[in-house]
Amino acid sequence: MSVRRFGTQSLARLLGNWQSPSSRAPLWRQLAEALRLLILDGRLALETRLPGERELATALNVSRTTIASALGLLREEGYLQSRQGSGSRIALPAGPLHPGEQTLSAPSVNLATAALSAGPEIHQAYRHALTLMPQYLSYTGYDQQGLVDLRAIMPAAIANAACRHRRMK
């Protein structure tokens, strides 16, 4: 897989108006939150290399300390992987997305929603889907005939469901 690099100006444009003067959160935390949202919604693809701290600080008109603190938080949370001299690359956390969000060894019920927590196969499927997502980001998502990949697997899925339904009768 080739490493993609996100340009400084492109990232600044994508971040848009990330600073909220009315927020009590420090700038570095606001920046970390804005970057986290770009990662989670797929606008910053996995394995994409971010610009250097100096370039980013200049483009966003903030101190390098602000950038370093924001990237440090994302690194701690598992959203970035960094190596000296290689920069920082987008990643997904291996564990729960929110600190303190731990699951019990057995499936537990979330009493706020009365639902079981998602199993590991759901998390694995989500991670896999995120790796495939960049190839679809250049499209509008409104193809009258649907995605080619989906059209290819649907007949077999429908036939399997029909067979299972017939066996149940």
Short mmCIF file of C-alpha atoms in Angstrom, two decimals:
data_model
loop_
_atom_site.label_atom_id
_atom_site.label_comp_id
_atom_site.label_asym_id
_atom_site.label_seq_id
_atom_site.Cartn_x
_atom_site.Cartn_y
_atom_site.Cartn_z
CA MET A 1 0.00 0.00 0.00
CA SER A 2 1.51 3.33 -0.97
CA VAL A 3 1.62 6.11 1.58
CA ARG A 4 -0.53 9.10 0.76
CA ARG A 5 0.49 12.55 1.94
CA PHE A 6 -2.06 15.19 2.76
CA GLY A 7 -0.98 18.70 1.77
CA THR A 8 -0.85 21.44 4.38
CA GLN A 9 -3.24 23.79 2.58
CA SER A 10 -5.64 20.93 1.81
CA LEU A 11 -5.73 19.96 5.47
CA ALA A 12 -6.23 23.58 6.56
CA ARG A 13 -9.12 23.89 4.09
CA LEU A 14 -10.64 20.61 5.29
CA LEU A 15 -10.40 21.72 8.92
CA GLY A 16 -12.25 24.90 8.04
CA ASN A 17 -13.31 26.99 11.03
CA TRP A 18 -12.14 24.57 13.73
CA GLN A 19 -11.48 27.24 16.38
CA SER A 20 -14.44 28.11 18.58
CA PRO A 21 -13.85 31.34 20.53
CA SER A 22 -16.80 30.53 22.80
CA SER A 23 -15.35 27.13 23.74
CA ARG A 24 -13.62 26.74 27.08
CA ALA A 25 -11.46 23.95 25.63
CA PRO A 26 -7.87 24.91 24.81
CA LEU A 27 -6.96 25.30 21.12
CA TRP A 28 -4.92 22.09 21.04
CA ARG A 29 -7.93 20.09 22.29
CA GLN A 30 -10.23 21.77 19.74
CA LEU A 31 -7.76 20.94 16.98
CA ALA A 32 -7.45 17.32 18.16
CA GLU A 33 -11.26 17.00 18.14
CA ALA A 34 -11.51 18.47 14.62
CA LEU A 35 -8.83 16.07 13.32
CA ARG A 36 -10.47 13.11 15.10
CA LEU A 37 -13.77 13.88 13.36
CA LEU A 38 -12.03 14.04 9.96
CA ILE A 39 -10.50 10.63 10.67
CA LEU A 40 -13.72 9.03 11.88
CA ASP A 41 -15.81 10.23 8.97
CA GLY A 42 -13.19 9.06 6.47
CA ARG A 43 -12.10 12.41 5.08
CA LEU A 44 -8.60 11.62 6.34
CA ALA A 45 -7.92 8.11 5.07
CA LEU A 46 -6.01 5.47 7.01
CA GLU A 47 -2.23 5.48 6.49
CA THR A 48 -2.30 9.06 5.16
CA ARG A 49 0.76 11.03 6.22
CA LEU A 50 0.02 14.39 7.83
CA PRO A 51 2.12 17.50 7.17
CA GLY A 52 4.91 18.36 9.58
CA GLU A 53 4.26 20.31 12.78
CA ARG A 54 6.00 23.48 11.58
CA GLU A 55 4.13 23.58 8.27
CA LEU A 56 0.82 22.93 9.99
CA ALA A 57 1.44 25.56 12.67
CA THR A 58 2.17 28.15 9.99
CA ALA A 59 -0.86 27.22 7.88
CA LEU A 60 -3.25 27.26 10.86
CA ASN A 61 -1.65 30.34 12.43
CA VAL A 62 -1.10 28.67 15.80
CA SER A 63 1.99 27.78 17.80
CA ARG A 64 3.92 24.60 17.17
CA THR A 65 3.16 23.65 20.78
CA THR A 66 -0.57 23.70 19.96
CA ILE A 67 0.04 21.34 17.02
CA ALA A 68 2.34 19.07 19.05
CA SER A 69 -0.20 18.83 21.89
CA ALA A 70 -3.10 18.04 19.53
CA LEU A 71 -1.10 15.39 17.67
CA GLY A 72 0.16 14.01 20.98
CA LEU A 73 -3.39 13.49 22.22
CA LEU A 74 -4.40 11.78 18.97
CA ARG A 75 -1.29 9.59 19.24
CA GLU A 76 -2.22 8.59 22.81
CA GLU A 77 -5.76 7.75 21.70
CA GLY A 78 -4.46 5.61 18.82
CA TYR A 79 -5.54 7.84 15.92
CA LEU A 80 -1.96 8.57 14.85
CA GLN A 81 1.20 6.54 14.53
CA SER A 82 4.44 8.47 14.43
CA ARG A 83 8.07 7.67 13.78
CA GLN A 84 10.89 10.18 14.06
CA GLY A 85 11.72 11.44 10.59
CA SER A 86 8.72 9.71 8.99
CA GLY A 87 5.97 11.98 10.24
CA SER A 88 2.56 10.99 11.56
CA ARG A 89 0.15 8.64 9.81
CA ILE A 90 -3.59 8.22 10.35
CA ALA A 91 -4.61 5.07 12.24
CA LEU A 92 -7.57 3.70 14.16
CA PRO A 93 -7.44 2.87 17.85
CA ALA A 94 -7.26 -0.82 18.62
CA GLY A 95 -9.55 -0.62 21.65
CA PRO A 96 -12.64 1.34 22.68
CA LEU A 97 -12.96 4.78 21.06
CA HIS A 98 -13.57 6.62 24.32
CA PRO A 99 -11.25 6.42 27.35
CA GLY A 100 -12.87 4.50 30.17
CA GLU A 101 -15.27 2.73 27.81
CA GLN A 102 -14.41 -0.81 28.80
CA THR A 103 -16.54 -3.85 28.17
CA LEU A 104 -16.98 -6.77 30.53
CA SER A 105 -15.62 -10.17 29.58
CA ALA A 106 -19.16 -11.35 28.75
CA PRO A 107 -21.49 -9.37 26.47
CA SER A 108 -23.03 -6.64 28.57
CA VAL A 109 -26.24 -4.69 28.22
CA ASN A 110 -26.03 -0.92 27.87
CA LEU A 111 -28.95 0.14 30.06
CA ALA A 112 -29.10 3.57 28.41
CA THR A 113 -30.15 1.94 25.14
CA ALA A 114 -31.02 -1.57 26.35
CA ALA A 115 -28.77 -3.04 23.67
CA LEU A 116 -25.87 -5.46 23.65
CA SER A 117 -22.48 -4.00 22.93
CA ALA A 118 -21.13 -4.59 19.43
CA GLY A 119 -19.15 -7.79 19.13
CA PRO A 120 -15.55 -7.94 17.88
CA GLU A 121 -16.71 -8.99 14.41
CA ILE A 122 -18.62 -5.69 14.08
CA HIS A 123 -15.51 -3.70 15.02
CA GLN A 124 -13.43 -5.76 12.59
CA ALA A 125 -15.97 -5.21 9.80
CA TYR A 126 -16.02 -1.46 10.53
CA ARG A 127 -12.21 -1.25 10.41
CA HIS A 128 -12.22 -3.18 7.13
CA ALA A 129 -14.92 -0.90 5.68
CA LEU A 130 -12.86 2.17 6.63
CA THR A 131 -9.87 0.82 4.69
CA LEU A 132 -12.08 0.42 1.59
CA MET A 133 -13.85 3.76 1.96
CA PRO A 134 -11.27 6.05 0.26
CA GLN A 135 -11.92 4.45 -3.14
CA TYR A 136 -15.56 5.59 -2.93
CA LEU A 137 -14.98 9.14 -1.65
CA SER A 138 -14.56 10.61 -5.12
CA TYR A 139 -18.13 9.59 -6.05
CA THR A 140 -21.40 11.23 -5.06
CA GLY A 141 -22.79 7.98 -3.70
CA TYR A 142 -25.92 8.28 -5.83
CA ASP A 143 -25.43 5.87 -8.71
CA GLN A 144 -28.77 4.91 -10.26
CA GLN A 145 -27.61 1.34 -10.77
CA GLY A 146 -25.81 1.06 -7.42
CA LEU A 147 -22.23 0.09 -6.67
CA VAL A 148 -20.76 -2.48 -9.04
CA ASP A 149 -19.33 -4.52 -6.13
CA LEU A 150 -22.68 -4.58 -4.39
CA ARG A 151 -24.55 -5.52 -7.57
CA ALA A 152 -22.15 -8.44 -8.02
CA ILE A 153 -22.85 -10.00 -4.60
CA MET A 154 -26.55 -9.23 -4.18
CA PRO A 155 -28.00 -12.03 -6.39
CA ALA A 156 -26.12 -14.71 -4.44
CA ALA A 157 -27.10 -13.16 -1.09
CA ILE A 158 -30.76 -13.03 -2.11
CA ALA A 159 -30.66 -16.63 -3.40
CA ASN A 160 -29.08 -17.84 -0.12
CA ALA A 161 -31.72 -16.01 1.93
CA ALA A 162 -34.49 -17.53 -0.22
CA CYS A 163 -33.06 -21.05 0.26
CA ARG A 164 -32.88 -20.58 4.03
CA HIS A 165 -36.45 -19.29 4.04
CA ARG A 166 -37.69 -22.31 2.02
CA ARG A 167 -35.95 -24.73 4.41
CA MET A 168 -37.67 -23.12 7.39
CA LYS A 169 -41.14 -23.87 5.97
#
